[in-house]
Coordinates of C-alpha atoms and ligand atoms in Angstrom, one line a residue:
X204 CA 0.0 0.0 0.0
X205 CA 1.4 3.3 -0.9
X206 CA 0.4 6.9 0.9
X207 CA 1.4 10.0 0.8
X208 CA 4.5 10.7 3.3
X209 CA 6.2 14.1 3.1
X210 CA 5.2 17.7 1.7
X211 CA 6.1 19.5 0.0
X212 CA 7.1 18.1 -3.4
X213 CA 9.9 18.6 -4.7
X214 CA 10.2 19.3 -8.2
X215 CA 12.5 17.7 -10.9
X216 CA 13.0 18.0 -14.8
X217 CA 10.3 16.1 -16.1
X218 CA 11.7 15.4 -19.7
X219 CA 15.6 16.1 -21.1
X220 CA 16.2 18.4 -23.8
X221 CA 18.1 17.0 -26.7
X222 CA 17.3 18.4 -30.7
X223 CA 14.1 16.8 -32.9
X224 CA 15.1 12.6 -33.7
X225 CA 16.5 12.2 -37.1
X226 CA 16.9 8.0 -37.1
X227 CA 14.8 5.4 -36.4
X228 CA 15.9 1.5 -34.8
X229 CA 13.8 -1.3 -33.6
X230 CA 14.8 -4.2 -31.4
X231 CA 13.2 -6.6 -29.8
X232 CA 15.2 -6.0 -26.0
X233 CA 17.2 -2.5 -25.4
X234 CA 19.8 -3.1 -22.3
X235 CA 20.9 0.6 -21.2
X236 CA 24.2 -0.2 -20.0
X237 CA 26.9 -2.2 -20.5
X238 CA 28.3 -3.8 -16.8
X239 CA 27.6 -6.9 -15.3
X240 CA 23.8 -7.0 -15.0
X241 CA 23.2 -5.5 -19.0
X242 CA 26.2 -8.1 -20.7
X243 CA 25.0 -11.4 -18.5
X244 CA 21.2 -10.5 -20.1
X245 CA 22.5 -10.1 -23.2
X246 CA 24.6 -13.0 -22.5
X247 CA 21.6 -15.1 -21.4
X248 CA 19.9 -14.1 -24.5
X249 CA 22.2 -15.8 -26.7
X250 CA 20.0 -18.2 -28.4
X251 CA 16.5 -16.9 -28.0
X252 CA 16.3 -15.5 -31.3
X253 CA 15.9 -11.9 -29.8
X254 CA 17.0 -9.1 -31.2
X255 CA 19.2 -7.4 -28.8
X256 CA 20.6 -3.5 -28.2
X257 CA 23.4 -2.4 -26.3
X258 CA 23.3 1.4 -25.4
X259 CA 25.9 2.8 -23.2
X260 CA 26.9 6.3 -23.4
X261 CA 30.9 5.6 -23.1
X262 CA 32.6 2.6 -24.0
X263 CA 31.2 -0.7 -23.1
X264 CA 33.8 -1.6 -20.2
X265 CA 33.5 1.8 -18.7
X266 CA 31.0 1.2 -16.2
X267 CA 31.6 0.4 -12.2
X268 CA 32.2 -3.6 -12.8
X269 CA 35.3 -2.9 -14.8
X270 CA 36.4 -1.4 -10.9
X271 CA 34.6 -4.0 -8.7
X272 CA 37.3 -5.5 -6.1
X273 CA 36.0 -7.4 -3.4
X274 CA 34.1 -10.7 -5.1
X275 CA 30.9 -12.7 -5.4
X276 CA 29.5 -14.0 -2.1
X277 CA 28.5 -18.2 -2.4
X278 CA 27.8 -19.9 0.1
X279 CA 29.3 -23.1 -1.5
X280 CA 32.1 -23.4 1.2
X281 CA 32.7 -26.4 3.2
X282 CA 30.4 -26.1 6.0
X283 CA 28.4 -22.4 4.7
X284 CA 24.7 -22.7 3.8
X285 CA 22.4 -20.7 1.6
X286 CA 21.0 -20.1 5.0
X287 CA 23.5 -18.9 7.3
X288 CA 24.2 -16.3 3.8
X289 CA 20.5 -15.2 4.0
X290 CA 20.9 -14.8 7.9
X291 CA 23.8 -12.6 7.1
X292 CA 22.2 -10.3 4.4
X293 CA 19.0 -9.9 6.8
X294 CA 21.3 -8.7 9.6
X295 CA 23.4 -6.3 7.0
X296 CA 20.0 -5.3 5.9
X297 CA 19.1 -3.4 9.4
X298 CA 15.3 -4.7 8.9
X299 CA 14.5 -3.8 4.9
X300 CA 15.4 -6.6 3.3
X301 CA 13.0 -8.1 1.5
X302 CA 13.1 -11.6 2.7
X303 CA 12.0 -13.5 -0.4
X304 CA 14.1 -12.0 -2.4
X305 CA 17.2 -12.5 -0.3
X306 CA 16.2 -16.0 -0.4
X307 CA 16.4 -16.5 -4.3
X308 CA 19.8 -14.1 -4.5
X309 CA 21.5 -16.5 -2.4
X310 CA 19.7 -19.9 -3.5
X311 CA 20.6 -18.8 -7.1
X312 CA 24.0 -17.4 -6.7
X313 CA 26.1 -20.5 -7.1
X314 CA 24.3 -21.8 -10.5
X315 CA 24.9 -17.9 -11.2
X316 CA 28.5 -17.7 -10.5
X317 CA 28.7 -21.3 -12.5
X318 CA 27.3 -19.6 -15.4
X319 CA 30.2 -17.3 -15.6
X320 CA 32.8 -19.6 -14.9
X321 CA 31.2 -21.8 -17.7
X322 CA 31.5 -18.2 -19.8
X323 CA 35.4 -18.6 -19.2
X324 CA 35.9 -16.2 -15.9
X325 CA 39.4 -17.4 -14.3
X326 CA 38.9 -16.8 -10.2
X327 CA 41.4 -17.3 -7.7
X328 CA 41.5 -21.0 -6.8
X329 CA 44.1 -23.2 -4.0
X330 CA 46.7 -25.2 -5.3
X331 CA 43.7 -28.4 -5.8
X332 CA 42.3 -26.2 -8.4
X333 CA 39.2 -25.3 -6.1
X334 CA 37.8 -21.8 -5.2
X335 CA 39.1 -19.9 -3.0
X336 CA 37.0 -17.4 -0.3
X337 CA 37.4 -14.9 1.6
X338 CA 35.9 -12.8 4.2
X339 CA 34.4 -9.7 4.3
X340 CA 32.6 -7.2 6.7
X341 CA 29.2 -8.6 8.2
X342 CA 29.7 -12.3 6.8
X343 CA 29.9 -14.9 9.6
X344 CA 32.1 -16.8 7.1
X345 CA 34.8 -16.8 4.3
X346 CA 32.1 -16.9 1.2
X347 CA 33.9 -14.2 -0.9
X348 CA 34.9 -16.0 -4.4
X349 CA 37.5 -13.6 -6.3
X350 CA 39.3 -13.1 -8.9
X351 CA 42.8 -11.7 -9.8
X352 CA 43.3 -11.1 -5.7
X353 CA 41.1 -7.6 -6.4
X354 CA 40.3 -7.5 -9.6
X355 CA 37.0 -9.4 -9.7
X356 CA 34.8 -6.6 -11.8
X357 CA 37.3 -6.3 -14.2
X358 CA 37.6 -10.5 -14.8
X359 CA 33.9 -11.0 -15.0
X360 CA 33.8 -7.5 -17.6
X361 CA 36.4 -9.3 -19.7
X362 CA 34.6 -12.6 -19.8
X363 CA 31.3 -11.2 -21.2
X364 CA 32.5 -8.6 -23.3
X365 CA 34.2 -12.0 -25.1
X366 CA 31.1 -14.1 -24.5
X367 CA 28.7 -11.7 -25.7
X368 CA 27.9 -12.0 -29.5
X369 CA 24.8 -11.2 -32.4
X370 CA 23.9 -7.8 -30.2
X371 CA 23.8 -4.2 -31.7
X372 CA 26.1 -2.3 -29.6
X373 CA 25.9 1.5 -29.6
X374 CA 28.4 3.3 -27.6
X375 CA 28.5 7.2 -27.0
X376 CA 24.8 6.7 -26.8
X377 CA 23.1 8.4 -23.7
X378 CA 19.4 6.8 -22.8
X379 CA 17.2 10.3 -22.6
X380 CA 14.2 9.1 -21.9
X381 CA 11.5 6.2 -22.4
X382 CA 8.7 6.8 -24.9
X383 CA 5.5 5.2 -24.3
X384 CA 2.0 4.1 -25.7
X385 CA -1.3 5.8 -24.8
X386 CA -1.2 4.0 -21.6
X387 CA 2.0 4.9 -20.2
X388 CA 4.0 1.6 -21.4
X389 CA 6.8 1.8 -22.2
X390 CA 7.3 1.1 -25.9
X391 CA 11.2 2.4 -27.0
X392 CA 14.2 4.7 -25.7
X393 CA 15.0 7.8 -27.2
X394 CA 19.3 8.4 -27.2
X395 CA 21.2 10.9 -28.3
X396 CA 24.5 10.0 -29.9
X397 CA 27.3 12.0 -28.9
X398 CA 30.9 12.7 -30.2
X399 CA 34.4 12.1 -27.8
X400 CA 33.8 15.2 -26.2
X401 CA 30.2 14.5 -24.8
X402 CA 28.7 17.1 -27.5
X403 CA 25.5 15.7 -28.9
X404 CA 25.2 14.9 -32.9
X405 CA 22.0 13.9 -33.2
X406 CA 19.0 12.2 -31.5
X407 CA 17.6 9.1 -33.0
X408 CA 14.6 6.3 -31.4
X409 CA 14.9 2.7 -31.0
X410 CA 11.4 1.3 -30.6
X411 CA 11.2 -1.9 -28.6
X412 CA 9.1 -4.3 -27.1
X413 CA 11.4 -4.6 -23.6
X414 CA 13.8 -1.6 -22.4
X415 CA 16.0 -2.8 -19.7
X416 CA 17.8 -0.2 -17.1
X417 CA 21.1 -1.8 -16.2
X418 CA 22.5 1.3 -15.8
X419 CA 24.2 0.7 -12.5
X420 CA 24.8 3.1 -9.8
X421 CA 24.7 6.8 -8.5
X422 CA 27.8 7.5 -6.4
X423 CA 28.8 10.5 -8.7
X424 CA 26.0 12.5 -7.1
X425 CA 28.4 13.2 -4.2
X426 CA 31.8 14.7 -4.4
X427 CA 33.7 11.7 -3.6
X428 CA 32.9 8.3 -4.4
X429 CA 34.2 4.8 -5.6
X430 CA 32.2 4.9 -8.8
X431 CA 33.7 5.8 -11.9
X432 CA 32.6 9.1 -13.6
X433 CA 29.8 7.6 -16.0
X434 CA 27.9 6.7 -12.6
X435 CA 25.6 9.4 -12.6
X436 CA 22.2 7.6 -11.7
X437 CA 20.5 8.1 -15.5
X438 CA 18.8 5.2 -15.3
X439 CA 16.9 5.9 -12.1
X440 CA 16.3 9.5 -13.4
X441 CA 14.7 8.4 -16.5
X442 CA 12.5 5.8 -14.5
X443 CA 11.1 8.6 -12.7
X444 CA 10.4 10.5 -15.6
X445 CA 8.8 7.7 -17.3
X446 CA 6.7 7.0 -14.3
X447 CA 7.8 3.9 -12.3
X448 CA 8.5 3.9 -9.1
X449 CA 11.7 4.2 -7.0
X450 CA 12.0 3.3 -3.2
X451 CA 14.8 3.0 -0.7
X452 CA 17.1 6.0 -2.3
X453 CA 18.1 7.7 1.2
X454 CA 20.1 4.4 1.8
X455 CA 23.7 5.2 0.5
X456 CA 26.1 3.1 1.5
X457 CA 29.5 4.6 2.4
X458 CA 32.4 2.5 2.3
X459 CA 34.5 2.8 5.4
X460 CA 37.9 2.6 4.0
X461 CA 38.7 4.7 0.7
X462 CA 42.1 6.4 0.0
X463 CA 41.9 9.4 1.1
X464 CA 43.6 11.7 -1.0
X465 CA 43.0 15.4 0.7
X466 CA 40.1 17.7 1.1
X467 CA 40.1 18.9 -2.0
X468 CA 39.7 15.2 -3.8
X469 CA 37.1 15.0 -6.0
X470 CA 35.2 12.6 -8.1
X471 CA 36.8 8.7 -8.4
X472 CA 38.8 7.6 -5.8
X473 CA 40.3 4.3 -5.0
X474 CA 38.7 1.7 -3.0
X475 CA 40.6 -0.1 -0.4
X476 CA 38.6 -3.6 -0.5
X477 CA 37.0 -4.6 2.8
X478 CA 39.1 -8.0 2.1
X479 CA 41.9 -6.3 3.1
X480 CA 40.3 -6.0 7.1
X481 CA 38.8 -9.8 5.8
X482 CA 42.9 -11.0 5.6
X483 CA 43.3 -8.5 9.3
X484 CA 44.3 -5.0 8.5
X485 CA 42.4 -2.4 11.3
X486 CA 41.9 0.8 11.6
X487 CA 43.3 3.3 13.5
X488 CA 43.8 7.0 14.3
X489 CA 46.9 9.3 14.0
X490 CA 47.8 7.9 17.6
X491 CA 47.5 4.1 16.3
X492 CA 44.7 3.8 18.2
X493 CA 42.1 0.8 17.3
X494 CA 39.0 2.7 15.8
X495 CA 36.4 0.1 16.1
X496 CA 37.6 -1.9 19.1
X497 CA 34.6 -2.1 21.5
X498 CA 32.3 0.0 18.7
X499 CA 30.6 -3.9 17.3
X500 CA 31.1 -7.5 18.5
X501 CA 32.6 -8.0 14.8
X502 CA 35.0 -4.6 15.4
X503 CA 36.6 -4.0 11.8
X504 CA 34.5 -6.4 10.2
X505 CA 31.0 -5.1 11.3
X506 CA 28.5 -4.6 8.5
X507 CA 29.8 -0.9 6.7
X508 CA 27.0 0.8 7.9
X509 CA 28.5 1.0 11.6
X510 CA 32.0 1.1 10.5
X511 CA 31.3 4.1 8.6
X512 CA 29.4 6.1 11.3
X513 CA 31.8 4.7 13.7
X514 CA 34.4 6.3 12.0
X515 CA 32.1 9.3 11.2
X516 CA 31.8 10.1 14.8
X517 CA 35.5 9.5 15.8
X518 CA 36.5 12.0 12.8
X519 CA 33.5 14.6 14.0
X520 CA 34.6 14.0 17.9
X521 CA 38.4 14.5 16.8
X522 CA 38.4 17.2 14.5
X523 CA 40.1 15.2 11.6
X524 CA 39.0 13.9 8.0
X525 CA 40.3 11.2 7.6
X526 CA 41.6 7.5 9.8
X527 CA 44.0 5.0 9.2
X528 CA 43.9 1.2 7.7
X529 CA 46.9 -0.3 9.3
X530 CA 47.6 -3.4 7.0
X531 CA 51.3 -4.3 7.7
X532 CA 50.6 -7.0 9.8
X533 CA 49.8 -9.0 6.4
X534 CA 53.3 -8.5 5.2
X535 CA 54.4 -7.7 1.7
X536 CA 53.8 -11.0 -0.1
X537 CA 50.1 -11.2 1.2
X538 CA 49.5 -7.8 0.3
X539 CA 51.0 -8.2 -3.1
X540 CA 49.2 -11.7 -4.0
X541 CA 46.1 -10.8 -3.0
X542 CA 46.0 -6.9 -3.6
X543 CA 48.0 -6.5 -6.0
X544 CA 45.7 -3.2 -7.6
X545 CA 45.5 -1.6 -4.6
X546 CA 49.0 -1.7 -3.6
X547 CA 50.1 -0.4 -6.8
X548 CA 47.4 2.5 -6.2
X549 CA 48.4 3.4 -2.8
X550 CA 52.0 3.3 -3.6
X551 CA 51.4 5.5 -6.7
X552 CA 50.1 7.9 -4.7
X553 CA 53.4 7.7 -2.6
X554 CA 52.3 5.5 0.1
X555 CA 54.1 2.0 0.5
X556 CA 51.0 0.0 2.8
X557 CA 53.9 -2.8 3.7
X558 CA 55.6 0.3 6.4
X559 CA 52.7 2.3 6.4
X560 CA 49.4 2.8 7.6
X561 CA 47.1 4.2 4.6
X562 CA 44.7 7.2 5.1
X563 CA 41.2 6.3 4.4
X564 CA 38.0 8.4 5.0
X565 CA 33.9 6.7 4.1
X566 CA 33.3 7.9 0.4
X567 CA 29.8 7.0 -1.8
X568 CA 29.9 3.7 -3.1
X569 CA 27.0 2.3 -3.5
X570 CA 22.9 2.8 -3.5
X571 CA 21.1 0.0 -2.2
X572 CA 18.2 2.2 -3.7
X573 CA 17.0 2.2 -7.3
X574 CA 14.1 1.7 -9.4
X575 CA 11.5 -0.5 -7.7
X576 CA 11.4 -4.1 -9.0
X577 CA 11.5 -8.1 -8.9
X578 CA 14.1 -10.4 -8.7
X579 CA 12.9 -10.7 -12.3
X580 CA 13.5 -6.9 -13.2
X581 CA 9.5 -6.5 -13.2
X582 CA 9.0 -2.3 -12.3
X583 CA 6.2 -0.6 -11.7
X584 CA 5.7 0.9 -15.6
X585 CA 4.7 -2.0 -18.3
X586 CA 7.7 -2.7 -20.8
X587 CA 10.3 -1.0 -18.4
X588 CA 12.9 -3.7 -16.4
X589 CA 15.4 -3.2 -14.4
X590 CA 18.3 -5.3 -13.0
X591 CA 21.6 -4.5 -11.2
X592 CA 22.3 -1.9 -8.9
X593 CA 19.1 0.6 -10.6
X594 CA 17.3 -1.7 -9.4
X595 CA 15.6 -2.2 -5.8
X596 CA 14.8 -5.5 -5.4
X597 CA 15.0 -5.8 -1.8
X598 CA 18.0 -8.1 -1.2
X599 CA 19.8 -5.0 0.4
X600 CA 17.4 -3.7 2.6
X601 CA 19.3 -0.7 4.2
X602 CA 22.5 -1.4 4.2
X603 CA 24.4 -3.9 1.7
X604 CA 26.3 -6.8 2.5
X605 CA 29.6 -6.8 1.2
X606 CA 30.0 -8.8 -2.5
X607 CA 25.7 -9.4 -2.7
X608 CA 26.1 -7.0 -6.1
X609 CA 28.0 -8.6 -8.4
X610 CA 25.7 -11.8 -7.6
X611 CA 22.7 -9.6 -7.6
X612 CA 24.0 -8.8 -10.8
X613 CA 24.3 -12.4 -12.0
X614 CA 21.4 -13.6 -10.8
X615 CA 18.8 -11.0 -11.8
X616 CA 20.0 -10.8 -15.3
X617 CA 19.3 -14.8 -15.5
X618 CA 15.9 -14.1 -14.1
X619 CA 14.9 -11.6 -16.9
X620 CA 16.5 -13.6 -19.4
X621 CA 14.2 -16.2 -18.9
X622 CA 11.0 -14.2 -18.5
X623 CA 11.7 -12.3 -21.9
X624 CA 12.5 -15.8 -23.8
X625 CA 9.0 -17.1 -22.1
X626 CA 6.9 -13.3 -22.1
X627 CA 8.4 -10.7 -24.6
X628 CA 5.3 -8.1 -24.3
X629 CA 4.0 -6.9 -27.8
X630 CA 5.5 -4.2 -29.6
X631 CA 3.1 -1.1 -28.7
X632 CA 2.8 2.1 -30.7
X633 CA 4.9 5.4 -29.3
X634 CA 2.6 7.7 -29.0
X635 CA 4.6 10.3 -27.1
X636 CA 7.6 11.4 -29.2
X637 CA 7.4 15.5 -28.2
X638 CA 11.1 16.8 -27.7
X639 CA 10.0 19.9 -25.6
X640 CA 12.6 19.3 -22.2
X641 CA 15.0 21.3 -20.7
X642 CA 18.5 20.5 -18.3
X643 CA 19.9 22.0 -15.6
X644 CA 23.2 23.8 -16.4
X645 CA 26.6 21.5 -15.9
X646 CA 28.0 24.5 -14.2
X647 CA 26.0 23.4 -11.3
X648 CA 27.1 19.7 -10.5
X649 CA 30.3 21.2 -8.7
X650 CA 28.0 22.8 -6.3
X651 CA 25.2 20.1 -5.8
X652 CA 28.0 16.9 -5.8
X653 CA 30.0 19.2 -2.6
X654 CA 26.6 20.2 -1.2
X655 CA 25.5 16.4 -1.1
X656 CA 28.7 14.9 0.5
X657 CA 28.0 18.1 3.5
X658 CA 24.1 17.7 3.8
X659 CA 23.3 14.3 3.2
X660 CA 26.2 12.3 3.4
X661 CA 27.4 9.9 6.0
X662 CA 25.9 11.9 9.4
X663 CA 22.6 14.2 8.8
X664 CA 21.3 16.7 10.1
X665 CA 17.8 18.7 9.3
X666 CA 19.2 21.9 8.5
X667 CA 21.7 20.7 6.4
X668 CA 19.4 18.5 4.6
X669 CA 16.5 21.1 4.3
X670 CA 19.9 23.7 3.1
X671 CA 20.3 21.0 0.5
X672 CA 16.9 20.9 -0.8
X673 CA 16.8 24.5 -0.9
X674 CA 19.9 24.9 -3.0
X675 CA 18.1 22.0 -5.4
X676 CA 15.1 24.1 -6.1
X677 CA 17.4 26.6 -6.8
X678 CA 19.0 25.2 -9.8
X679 CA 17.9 27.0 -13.2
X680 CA 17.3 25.3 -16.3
X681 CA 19.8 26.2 -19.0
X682 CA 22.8 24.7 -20.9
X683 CA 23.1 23.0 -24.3
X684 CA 21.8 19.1 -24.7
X685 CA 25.2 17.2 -24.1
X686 CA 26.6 14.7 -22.0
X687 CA 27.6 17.2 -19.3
X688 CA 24.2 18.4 -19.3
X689 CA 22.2 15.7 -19.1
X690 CA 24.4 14.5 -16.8
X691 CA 24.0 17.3 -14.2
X692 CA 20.4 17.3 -15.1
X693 CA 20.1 13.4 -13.7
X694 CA 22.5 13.8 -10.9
X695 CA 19.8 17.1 -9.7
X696 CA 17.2 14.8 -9.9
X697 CA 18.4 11.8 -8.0
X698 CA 20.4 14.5 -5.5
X699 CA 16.3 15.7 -5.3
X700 CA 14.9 12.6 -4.4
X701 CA 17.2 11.1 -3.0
X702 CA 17.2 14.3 -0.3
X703 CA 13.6 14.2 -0.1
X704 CA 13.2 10.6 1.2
X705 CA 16.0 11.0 3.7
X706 CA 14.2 14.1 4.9
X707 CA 11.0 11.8 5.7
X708 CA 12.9 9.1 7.4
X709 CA 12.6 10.0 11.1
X710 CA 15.3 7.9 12.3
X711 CA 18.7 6.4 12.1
X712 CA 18.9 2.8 9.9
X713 CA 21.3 1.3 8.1
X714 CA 22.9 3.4 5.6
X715 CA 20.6 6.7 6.8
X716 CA 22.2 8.4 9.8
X717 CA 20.8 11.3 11.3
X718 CA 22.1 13.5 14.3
X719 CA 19.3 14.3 15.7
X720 CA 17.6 10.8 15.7
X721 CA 20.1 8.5 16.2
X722 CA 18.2 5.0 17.1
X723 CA 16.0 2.9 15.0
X724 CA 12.2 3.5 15.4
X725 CA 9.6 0.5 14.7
X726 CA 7.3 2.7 13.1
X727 CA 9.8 3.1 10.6
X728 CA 10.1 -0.5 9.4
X729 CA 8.8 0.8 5.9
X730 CA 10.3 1.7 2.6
X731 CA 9.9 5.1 1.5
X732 CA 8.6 5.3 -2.3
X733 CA 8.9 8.4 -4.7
X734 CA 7.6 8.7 -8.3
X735 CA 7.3 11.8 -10.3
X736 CA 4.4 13.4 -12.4
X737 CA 5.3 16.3 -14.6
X738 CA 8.7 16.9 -12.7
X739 CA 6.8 16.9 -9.3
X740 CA 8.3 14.3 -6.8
X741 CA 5.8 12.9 -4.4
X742 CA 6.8 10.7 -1.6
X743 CA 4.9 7.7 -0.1
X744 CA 5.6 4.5 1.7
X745 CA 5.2 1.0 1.3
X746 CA 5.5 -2.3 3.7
Ligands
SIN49 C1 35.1 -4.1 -1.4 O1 35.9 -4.8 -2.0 O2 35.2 -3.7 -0.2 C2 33.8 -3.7 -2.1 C3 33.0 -4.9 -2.5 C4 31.6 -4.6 -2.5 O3 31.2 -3.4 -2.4 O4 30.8 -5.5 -2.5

């Protein structure tokens, strides 16, 4: 049941701007991005006698799996369960899981991570040729599978960009907006092609009879994040604006331990995997003194939620930006076998992690929000799917477990696979192909990314997040259709709503932590919902 939650509405751009469509595609499925979620569909599709689209508005192996370190969490180790991995999600979770579905992700995920393995992936095995885990925050186990010590994303990226075949591939190809029937299905994409600078050549439609969102995360609506730069939330923006629903969005998870390169850092920054506390590193302030001792019964290895505040609170207390991971105690040859990328990283940045500890501050890395859907990709809006991290499906509730997104990843895409071989809907006729929009000038995402991190970051406060919806409403349309416009012009709107539902959430949970309320509140066991109509954001809430 959904009802109205919190006034008043916030208002949005209800359509991009982009020049009058001068080409015309069909297909029978368009995937909007290209990362593990949109290539395993694709993948999965092999065979169906589908035509199949690829649109992804840089290259293909641009998107956040290329950067994924950590793994794929199976519980297929000697004495784990399916169970004891659903036990551990729930807890993660802090109460919003969606039960169900957490049950499927981890039933699923090792006939998931077989698939790819079967595609040709190459993960880290012991010297009998079997797989090995690790451990990561908030699992009672070592259930982590990996490959190339930390570079997971990028060996599951390779694999399907090789396994992928038959599938129309457009890059430089940014997803504007859904076009729909008389009804509001959705019936075909319209994308504007751009040149190598981002500057928009023309606008073309691909009609279809199933777009998929697979456009993976959001993190580039705050100043510093994990995500690489093409993670800009487009494909929760244009959900809204083609109607569907979105739920969960205040829950951003901040990982505890990125490098921390200054103040001033902005955009990507490098992740220091949570397998590196899994193998024993801890963190520590300037003094060397243990940071989460005493803060969890699991200390550094408590879900990232409380690591983060943990460390949020010590930094606020102290008067500092940024802790310590002290990793030495694994030596140089652990560090370099199993973290090989981030040793390299840290060192380039003139820190050697085998005689020193490594600054590290929380940073955005991922939304365990998205566009509302099934473990099937089913949304809200006829015709429109999503899978991946757009998607909210439930399995993170409000705060992630470690390594659940690659395997969401996995396993949704197999899901949707199937339904569109068994229940392709009909090709419908657009009737909605006006190109009156507008965007919000590019100048502005400097301001709104900086304003985020302060206002509705890792610790919030009313005012700030109130300041922060204020300086949203303030943002004027202008700017010409381009990349760096219709980027700024999706991170507004997911800054919007995702600022909006944290507003309503009277309480600390999970990812959302609020000065001013700082404990969990029963009557908050609810998801808040937000949809848009016209540009207007309404909130509601939903069991
Ligand atoms: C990490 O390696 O710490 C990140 C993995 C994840 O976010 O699941």
């Amino acid at each position: 049941m959904t009802a109205t939650l919190c006034e008043p509405a916030l208002a949005v751009t209800a359509r991009l701007a982009g020049p009058r469509p001068t080409w015309e595609r069909r297909a029978d499925v368009i995937v909007v991005g290209s990362g593990v979620a949109g290539l395993s569909l694709a993948h999965s599709l092999a065979g169906s006698g589908l035509s199949v689209a690829i649109v992804t508005k840089a290259t293909v192996g641009e998107g956040s799996t290329t950067w994924a370190q950590g793994g794929v969490a199976i519980a297929s180790g000697v004495g784990d369960s399916p169970e004891e991995h659903l036990r551990d999600t729930l807890v993660a979770g802090a109460g919003l899981c969606d039960e169900a579905a957490v049950r499927i992700l981890v039933t699923e995920g090792p006939a998931a991570v077989d698939t790819i393995l079967r595609a040709g992936a190459q993960f880290d095995t012991d010297s009998d040729g079997r797989l090995q885990f690790t451990r990561e925050g908030g699992h009672s186990r070592a259930r982590i599978v990996h490959a190339g010590g930390d570079a997971t994303g990028l060996e599951i990226q390779r694999t399907l960009e090789k396994a992928v075949h038959n599938v129309d591939v457009f890059e430089h190809a940014f997803a504007l907006d859904a076009l729909t029937d008389q009804y509001g299905a959705v019936a075909g994409l319209r994308v504007g092609r751009l040149d190598e600078n981002g500057n928009c050549l023309e606008v073309g439609i691909v009609r279809a009879r199933a777009v998929v969102l697979a456009t993976g995360g959001m993190g580039q609506v705050y100043a510093s994040t994990t995500n690489p730069e093409v993670s800009t939330g487009d494909g929760v923006a244009l959900a809204l604006r083609a109607g569907a629903e979105v739920r969960d969005l205040e829950f951003v998870q901040f990982h505890p331990t990125v490098f921390y390169r200054g103040p001033g850092a902005r955009g990507r920054q490098l992740l220091i995997s949570e397998a590196v506390r899994g193998e024993g590193a801890i963190l520590v302030d300037a003094d060397g003194e243990r940071v989460m001792a005493g803060a969890h019964p699991l200390a550094d290895l408590a879900p990232r939620d409380v690591v983060s505040a943990t460390m949020a609170a010590r930094m606020a207390r102290t008067g500092v930006d940024h802790l310590y991971l002290d990793a030495r105690d694994l030596g140089e040859d652990t560090l370099l076998r199993r973290f090989p990328t981030i040793v390299a990283g840290v060192r380039s940045a003139g820190i050697d992690p085998v005689t020193e500890p490594i600054p590290v501050a929380p940073a955005a890395h991922y939304a365990c929000g998205g566009v509302t859907a099934d473990m099937s990709g089913r949304t809200s809006v006829t015709g429109l799917y999503a899978i991946g991290e757009v998607a909210c499906t439930g399995v993170h509730g409000a705060n992630r477990l470690g390594s659940n997104s690659l395997l969401e990843g996995l396993v949704t895409a197999r899901r949707l696979a199937t339904l569109l071989k068994a229940e392709l809907p009909p090709q419908r006729a657009i009737e909605d192909t006006s190109i009156a929009g507008s965007t919000i000038d590019a100048g502005a995402r400097l301001e709104l990314t900086v304003g985020m991190a302060r206002d509705v970051g890792v610790m919030r406060t009313p005012e700030g997040m109130r300041d922060m919806a204020r300086l949203l409403q303030k943002a004027a349309p202008a700017g010409d259709p381009g990349l760096a416009a219709w980027e700024a012009t999706n991170i507004h709107t997911i800054a919007t709503a995702l600022t909006a539902a944290a507003l309503c959430r009277a309480e600390s949970r999970g990812a959302h932590r609020r000065s001013d309320i700082t404990d969990r509140r029963d009557e908050w066991l609810r998801h808040i919902t937000i949809t848009a109509r016209d540009g207007v954001l309404s909130t509601g809430e939903t069991a």
